[in-house]
Coordinates of C-alpha atoms in Angstrom, one line a residue:
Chain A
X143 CA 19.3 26.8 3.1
X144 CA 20.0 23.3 4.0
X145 CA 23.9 22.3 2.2
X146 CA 22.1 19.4 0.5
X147 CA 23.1 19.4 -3.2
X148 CA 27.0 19.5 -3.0
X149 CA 28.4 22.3 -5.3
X150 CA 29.5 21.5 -8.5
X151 CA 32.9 22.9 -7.3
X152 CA 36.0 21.0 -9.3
X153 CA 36.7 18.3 -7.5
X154 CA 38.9 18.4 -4.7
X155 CA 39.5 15.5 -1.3
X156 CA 37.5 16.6 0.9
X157 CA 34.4 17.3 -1.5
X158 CA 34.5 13.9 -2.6
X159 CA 34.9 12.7 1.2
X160 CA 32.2 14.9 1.9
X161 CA 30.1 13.5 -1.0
X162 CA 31.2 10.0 0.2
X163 CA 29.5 10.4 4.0
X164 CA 26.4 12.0 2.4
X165 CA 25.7 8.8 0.7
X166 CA 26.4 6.5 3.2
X167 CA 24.0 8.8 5.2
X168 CA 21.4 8.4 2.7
X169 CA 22.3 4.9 2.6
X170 CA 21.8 4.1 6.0
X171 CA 18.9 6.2 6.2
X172 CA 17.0 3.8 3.7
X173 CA 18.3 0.9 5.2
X174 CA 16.7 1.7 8.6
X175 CA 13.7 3.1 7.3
X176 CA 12.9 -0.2 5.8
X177 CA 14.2 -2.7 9.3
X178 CA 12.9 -0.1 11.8
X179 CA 10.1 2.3 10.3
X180 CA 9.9 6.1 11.5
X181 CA 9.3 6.0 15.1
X182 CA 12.8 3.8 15.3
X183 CA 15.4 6.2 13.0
X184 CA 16.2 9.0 14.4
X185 CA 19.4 11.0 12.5
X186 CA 21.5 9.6 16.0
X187 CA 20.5 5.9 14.7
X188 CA 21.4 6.4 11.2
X189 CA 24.8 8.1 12.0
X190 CA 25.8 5.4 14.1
X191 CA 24.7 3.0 11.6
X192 CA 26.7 4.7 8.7
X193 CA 29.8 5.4 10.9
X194 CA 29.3 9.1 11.3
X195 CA 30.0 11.4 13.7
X196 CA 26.5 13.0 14.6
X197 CA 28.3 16.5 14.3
X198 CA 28.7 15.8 10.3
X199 CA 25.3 14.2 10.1
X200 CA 23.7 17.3 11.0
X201 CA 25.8 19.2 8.7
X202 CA 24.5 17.2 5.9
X203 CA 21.4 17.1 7.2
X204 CA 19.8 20.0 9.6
X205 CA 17.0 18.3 10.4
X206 CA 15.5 14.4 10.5
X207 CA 12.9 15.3 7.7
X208 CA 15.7 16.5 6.1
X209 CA 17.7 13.3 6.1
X210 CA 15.1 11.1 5.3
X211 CA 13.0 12.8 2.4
X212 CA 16.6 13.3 0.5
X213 CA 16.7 9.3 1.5
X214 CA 13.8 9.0 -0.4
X215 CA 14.2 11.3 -3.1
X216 CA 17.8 8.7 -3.2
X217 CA 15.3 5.8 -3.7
X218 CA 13.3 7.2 -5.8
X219 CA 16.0 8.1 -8.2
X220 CA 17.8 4.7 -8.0
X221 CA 14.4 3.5 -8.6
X222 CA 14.1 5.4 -12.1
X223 CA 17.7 4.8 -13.1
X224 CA 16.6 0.7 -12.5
X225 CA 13.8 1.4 -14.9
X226 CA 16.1 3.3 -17.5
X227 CA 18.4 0.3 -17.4
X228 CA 16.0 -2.3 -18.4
X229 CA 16.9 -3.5 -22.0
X230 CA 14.4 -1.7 -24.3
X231 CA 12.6 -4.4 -26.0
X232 CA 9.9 -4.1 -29.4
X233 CA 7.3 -6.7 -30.1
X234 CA 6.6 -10.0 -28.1
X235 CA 7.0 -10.4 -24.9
X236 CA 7.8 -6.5 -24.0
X237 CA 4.7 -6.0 -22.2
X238 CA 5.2 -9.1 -19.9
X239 CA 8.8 -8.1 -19.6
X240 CA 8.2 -4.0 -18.7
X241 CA 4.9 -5.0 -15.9
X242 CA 7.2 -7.7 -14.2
X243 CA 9.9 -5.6 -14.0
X244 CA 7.6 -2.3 -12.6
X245 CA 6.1 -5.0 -10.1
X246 CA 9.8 -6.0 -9.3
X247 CA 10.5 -2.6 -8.2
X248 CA 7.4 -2.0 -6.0
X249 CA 8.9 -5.2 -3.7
X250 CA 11.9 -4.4 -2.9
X251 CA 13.9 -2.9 0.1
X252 CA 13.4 0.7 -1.7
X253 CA 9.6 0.3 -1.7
X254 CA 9.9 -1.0 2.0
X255 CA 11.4 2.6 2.7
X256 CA 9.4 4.6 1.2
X257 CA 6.3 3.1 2.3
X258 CA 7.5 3.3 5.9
X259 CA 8.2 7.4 5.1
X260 CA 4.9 7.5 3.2
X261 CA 2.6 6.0 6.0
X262 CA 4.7 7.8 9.0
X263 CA 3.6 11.3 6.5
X264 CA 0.4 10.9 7.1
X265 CA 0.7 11.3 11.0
X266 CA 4.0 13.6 10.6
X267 CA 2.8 16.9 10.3
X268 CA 6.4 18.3 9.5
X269 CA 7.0 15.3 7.1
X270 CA 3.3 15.4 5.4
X271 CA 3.9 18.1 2.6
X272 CA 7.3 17.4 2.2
X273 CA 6.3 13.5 1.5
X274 CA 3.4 14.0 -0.8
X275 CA 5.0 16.7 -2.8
X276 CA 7.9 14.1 -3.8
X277 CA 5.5 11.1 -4.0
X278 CA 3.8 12.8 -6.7
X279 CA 7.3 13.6 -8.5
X280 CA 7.6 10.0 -8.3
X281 CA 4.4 8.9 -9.3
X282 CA 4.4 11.4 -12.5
X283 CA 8.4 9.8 -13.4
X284 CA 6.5 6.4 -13.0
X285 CA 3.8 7.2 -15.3
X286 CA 5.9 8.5 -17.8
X287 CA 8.2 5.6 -17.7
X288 CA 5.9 2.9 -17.8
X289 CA 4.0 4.5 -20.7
X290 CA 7.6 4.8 -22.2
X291 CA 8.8 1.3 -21.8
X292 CA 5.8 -0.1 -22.6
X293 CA 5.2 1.6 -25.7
X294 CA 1.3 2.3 -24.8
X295 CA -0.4 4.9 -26.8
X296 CA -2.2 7.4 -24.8
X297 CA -4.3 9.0 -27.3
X298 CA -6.1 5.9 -27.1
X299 CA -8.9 6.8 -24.8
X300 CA -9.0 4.0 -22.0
X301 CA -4.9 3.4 -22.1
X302 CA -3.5 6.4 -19.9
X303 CA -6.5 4.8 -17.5
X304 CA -5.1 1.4 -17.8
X305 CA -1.7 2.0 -17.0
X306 CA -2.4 4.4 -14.0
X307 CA -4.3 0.9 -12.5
X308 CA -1.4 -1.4 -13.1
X309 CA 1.2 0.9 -11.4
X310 CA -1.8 1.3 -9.0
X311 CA -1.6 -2.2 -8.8
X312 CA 2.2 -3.1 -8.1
X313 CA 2.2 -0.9 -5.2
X314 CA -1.2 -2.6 -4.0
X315 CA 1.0 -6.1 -4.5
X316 CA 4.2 -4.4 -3.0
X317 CA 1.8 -3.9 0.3
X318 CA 0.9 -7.6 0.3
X319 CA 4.7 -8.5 0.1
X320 CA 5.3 -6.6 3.3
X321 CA 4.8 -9.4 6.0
X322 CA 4.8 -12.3 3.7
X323 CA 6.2 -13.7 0.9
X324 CA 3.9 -13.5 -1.5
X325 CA 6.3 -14.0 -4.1
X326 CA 3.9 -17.8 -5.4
X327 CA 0.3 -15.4 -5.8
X328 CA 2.5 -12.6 -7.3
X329 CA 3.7 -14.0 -10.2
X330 CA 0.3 -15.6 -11.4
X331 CA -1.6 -12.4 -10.4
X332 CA 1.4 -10.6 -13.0
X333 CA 1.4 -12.9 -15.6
X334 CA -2.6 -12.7 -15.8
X335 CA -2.8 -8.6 -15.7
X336 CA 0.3 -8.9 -18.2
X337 CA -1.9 -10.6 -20.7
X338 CA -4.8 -8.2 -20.4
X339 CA -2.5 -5.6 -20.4
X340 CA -0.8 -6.6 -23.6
X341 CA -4.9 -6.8 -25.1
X342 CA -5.7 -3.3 -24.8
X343 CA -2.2 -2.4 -25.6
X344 CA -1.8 -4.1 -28.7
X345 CA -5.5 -3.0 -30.1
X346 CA -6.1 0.5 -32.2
X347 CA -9.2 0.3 -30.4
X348 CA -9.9 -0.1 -26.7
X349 CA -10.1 -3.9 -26.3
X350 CA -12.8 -3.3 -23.2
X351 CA -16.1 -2.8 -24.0
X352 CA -17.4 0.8 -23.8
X353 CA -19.8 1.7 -21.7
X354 CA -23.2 1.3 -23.1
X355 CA -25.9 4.3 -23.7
X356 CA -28.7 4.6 -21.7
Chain B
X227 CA -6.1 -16.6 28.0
X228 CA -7.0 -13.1 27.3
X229 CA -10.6 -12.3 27.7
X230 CA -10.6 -11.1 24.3
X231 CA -14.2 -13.0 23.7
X232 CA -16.8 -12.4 26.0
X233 CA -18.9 -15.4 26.5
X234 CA -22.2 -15.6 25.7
X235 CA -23.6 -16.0 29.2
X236 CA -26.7 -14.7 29.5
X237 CA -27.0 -10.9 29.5
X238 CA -26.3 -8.9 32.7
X239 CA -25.9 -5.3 33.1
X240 CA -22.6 -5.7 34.4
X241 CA -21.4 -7.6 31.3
X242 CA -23.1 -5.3 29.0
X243 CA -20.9 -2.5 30.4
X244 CA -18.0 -4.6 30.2
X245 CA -18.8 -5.1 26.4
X246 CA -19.6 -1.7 25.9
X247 CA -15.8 -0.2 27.2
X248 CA -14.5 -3.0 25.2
X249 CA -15.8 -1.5 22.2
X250 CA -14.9 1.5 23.0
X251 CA -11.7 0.6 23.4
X252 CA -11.3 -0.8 19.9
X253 CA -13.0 2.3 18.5
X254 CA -10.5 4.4 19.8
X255 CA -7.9 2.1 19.2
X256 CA -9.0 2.1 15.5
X257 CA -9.4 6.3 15.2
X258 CA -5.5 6.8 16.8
X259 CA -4.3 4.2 14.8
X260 CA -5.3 6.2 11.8
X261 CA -4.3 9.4 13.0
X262 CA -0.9 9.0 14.8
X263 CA 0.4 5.8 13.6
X264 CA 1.5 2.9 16.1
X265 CA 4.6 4.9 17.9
X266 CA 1.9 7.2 18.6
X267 CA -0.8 4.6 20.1
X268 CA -0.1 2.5 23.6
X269 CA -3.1 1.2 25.4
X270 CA -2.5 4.4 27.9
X271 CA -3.6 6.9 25.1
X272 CA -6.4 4.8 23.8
X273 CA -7.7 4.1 27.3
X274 CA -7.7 8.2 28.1
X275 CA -9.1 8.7 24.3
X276 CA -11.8 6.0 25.1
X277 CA -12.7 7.7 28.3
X278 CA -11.5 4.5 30.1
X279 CA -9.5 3.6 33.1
X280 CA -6.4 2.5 32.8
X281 CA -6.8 -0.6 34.6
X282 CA -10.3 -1.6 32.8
X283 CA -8.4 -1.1 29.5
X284 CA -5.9 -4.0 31.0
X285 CA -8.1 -6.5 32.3
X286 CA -9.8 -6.5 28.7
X287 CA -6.4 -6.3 26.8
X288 CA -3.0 -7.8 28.5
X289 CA -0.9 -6.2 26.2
X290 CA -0.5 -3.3 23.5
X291 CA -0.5 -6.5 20.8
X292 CA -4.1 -7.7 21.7
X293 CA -5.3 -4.5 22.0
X294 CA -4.3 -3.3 18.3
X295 CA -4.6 -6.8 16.6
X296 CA -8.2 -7.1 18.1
X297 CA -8.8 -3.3 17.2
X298 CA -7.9 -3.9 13.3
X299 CA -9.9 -8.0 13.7
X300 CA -13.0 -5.1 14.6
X301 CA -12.0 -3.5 11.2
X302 CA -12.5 -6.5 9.0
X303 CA -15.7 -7.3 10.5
X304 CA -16.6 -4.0 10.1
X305 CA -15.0 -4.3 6.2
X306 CA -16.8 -8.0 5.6
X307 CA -20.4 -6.0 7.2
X308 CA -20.2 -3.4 4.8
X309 CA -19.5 -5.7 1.9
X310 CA -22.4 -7.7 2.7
X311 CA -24.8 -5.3 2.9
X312 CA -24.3 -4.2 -0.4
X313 CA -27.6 -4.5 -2.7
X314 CA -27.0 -7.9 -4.4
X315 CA -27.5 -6.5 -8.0
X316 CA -27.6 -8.6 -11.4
X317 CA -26.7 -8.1 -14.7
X318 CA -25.7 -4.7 -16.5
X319 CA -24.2 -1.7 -13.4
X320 CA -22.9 -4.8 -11.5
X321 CA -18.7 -5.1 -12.2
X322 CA -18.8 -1.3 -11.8
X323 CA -21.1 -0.8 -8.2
X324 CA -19.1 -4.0 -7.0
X325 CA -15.8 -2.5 -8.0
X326 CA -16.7 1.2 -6.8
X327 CA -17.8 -0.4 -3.4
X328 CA -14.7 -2.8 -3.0
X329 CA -12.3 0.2 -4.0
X330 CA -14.2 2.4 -1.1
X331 CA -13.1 -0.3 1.2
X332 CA -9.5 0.9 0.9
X333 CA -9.9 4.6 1.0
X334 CA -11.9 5.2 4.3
X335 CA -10.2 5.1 8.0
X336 CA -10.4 1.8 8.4
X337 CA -8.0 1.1 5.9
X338 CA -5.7 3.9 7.2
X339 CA -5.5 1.9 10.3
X340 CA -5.0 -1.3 9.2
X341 CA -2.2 -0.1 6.8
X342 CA -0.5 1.9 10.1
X343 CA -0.9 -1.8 11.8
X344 CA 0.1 -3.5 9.3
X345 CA 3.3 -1.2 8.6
X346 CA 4.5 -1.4 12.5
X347 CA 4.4 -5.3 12.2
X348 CA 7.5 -5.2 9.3
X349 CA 9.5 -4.0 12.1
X350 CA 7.7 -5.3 15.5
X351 CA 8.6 -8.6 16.3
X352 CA 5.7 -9.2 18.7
X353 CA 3.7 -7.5 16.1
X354 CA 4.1 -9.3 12.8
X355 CA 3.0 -13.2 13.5
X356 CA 0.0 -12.1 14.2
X357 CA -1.0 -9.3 11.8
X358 CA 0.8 -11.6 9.1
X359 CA -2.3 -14.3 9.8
X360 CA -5.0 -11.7 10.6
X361 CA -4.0 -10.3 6.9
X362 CA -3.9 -13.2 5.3
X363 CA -7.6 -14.0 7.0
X364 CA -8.5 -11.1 6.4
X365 CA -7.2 -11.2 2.6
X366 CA -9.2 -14.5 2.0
X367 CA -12.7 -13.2 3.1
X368 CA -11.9 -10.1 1.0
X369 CA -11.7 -12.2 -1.9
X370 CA -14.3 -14.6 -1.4
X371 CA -17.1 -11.7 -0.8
X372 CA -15.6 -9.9 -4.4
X373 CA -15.9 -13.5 -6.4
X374 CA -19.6 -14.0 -4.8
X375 CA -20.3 -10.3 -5.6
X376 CA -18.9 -9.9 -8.9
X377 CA -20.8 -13.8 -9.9
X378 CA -17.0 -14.5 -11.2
X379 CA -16.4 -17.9 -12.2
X380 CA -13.1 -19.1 -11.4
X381 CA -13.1 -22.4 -12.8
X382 CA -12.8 -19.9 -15.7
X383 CA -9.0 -20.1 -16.5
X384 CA -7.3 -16.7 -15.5
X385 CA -10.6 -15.2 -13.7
X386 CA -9.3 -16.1 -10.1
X387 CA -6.2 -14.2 -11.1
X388 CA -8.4 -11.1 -12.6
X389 CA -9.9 -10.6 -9.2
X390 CA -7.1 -11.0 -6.9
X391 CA -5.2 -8.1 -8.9
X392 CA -8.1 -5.9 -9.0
X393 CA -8.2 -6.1 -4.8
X394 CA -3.9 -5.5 -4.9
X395 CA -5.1 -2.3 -7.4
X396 CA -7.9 -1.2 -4.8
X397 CA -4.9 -1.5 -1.9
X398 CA -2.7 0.4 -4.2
X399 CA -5.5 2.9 -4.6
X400 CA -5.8 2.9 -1.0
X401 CA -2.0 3.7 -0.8
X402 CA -2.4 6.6 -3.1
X403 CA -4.8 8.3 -1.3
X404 CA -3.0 8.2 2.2
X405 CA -1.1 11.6 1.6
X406 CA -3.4 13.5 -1.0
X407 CA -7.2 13.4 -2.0
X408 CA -6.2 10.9 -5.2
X409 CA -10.5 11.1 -5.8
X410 CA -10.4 12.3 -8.8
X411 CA -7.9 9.9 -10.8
X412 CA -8.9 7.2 -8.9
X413 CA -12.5 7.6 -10.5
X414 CA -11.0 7.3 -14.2
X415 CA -8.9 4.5 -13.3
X416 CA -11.6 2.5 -11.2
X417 CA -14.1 3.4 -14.1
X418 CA -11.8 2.2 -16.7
X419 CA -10.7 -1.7 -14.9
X420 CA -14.4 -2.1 -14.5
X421 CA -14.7 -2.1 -18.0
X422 CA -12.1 -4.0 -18.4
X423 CA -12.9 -6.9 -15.8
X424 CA -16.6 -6.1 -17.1
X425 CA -14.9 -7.6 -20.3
X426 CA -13.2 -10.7 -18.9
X427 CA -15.8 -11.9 -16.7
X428 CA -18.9 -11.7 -19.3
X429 CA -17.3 -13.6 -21.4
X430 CA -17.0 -17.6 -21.4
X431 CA -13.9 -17.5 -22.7
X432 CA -10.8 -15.6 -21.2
X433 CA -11.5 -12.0 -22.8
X434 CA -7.8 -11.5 -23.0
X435 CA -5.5 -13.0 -25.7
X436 CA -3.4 -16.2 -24.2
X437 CA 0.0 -16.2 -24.5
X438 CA 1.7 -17.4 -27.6
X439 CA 3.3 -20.9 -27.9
X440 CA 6.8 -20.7 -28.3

């Protein structure tokens, strides 16, 4: 019921001015999420902040769960269109290339966002569905991207595994990047996983031992 | 000056009370922190939570800030504990209990509090000196205890790295789990980078292929 996906009316002025203030909603909404965590955005904050009447925030958006998971959902979309727009790239150096630019996007202001929505979820009963529902959209968009990009073969058995822990991993290193920069420990920690990476993915067979038989 | 530290006079029943409401205090500090975030924690709910008056909860912490930094210290302590009492174990089983057990770390409540703290201080001035150097303390002992457990040798080139990402995976794990019960992938992907870091640290040699010279 909520007038959040703008009809695909023809265009007319005050659609697109319409359309113009829902983004700059969503906008802000990100932006504070990230500077200010839950507890300090409240729809009144992020109208102010985008230059909104409150009236026509609350059009947009009813409610502030509302406002902030279609924030999200925003993020997570920009997210998967930065991923699309990487270069596709065969042979050396694509592994390295794909894992430092999946890393990239778990450190930015987007992740910051999300993170802050993700952890105030888990206290928020009216935001806890809601939240896990689209992280795992985005997870599974992830997944299939990564695998994509990085040309990894998951009828290999060990590979779907593999990749699940590196994406695992850049949001463990997005964490750590939180209250520091930890830009210097980043890039080594990257560059070694890369390599490894790049070992099992370039091998018919898994390049980790298997488990031996008792 | 806070009397964060009790000294270690010698024992009277009227300081063994006072160190028993302290630890009260940081166990209930610990349990809200995990359940309602830090917007819904000041030392007023904790104190009522802990059964404590409000006045005894200030003369042991001054401030919101020593109560939640020493509350989430108490978690490391209680994180570095549990690590060392794992069974020191040799040869084959090793990489994977040590890995299992280190991964554990980040899904339990602890974790869930420390990642709530940890969250606040992005956007808490007060907060976010000090959690910044508790983490990175905190950060340091977690590695050290995974190099002596897993018998890595670092002066093995790319090892140090190895470990350091597999402790940003078990904090992305960690992350993961926050909103859903992630059990059940988790398993396949812990089981699968234990037999991949199983790989790299039984052999002399970096297991993984170096990178080309251009």
């Amino acid at each position: 019921m909520t007038p959040r996906t703008p009809r695909t009316a023809p265009r007319d002025p005050k659609q697109d001015r319409s359309r113009a203030t829902r983004r700059r909603l969503l906008e802000a909404a990100v932006a504070c999420l990230a500077e200010r965590g839950w507890a300090g955005c409240t729809v009144a904050v992020v109208a102010e902040r985008a230059g909104v009447s409150r009236g026509a925030a609350q059009h947009h958006f009813p409610t502030r769960e509302d406002l902030f998971t279609a924030a999200v959902e925003q993020v997570a979309e920009e997210r998967s269109a930065e991923l699309r727009a990487l270069p596709a790239r065969r042979g050396e150096g694509r592994v390295p290339a794909v894992v430092e630019a999946l890393v990239t996007l778990y450190t930015g202001p987007l992740f910051r966002a999300a993170l802050q929505l993700w952890v105030a979820a888990s206290y928020e009963e009216q935001l806890g569905a809601r939240v896990a529902a689209l992280e795992a959209k985005i997870g599974r968009e992830t997944h299939r991207m990564a695998v994509e990009l990085l040309g990894a073969d998951e009828s290999v058995p060990g590979v779907r595994e593999a990749v699940q822990g590196l994406l695992d991993m850049g949001r463990g290193l997005g964490l750590a990047n939180l209250l520091t920069d930890d830009g210097h420990r980043r890039e080594r920690v990257v560059a070694q996983w890369s390599r490894i990476l790049e070992g099992i993915l370039t091998t018919k067979a898994p390049a980790a031992p298997r488990p031996t038989r008792s």
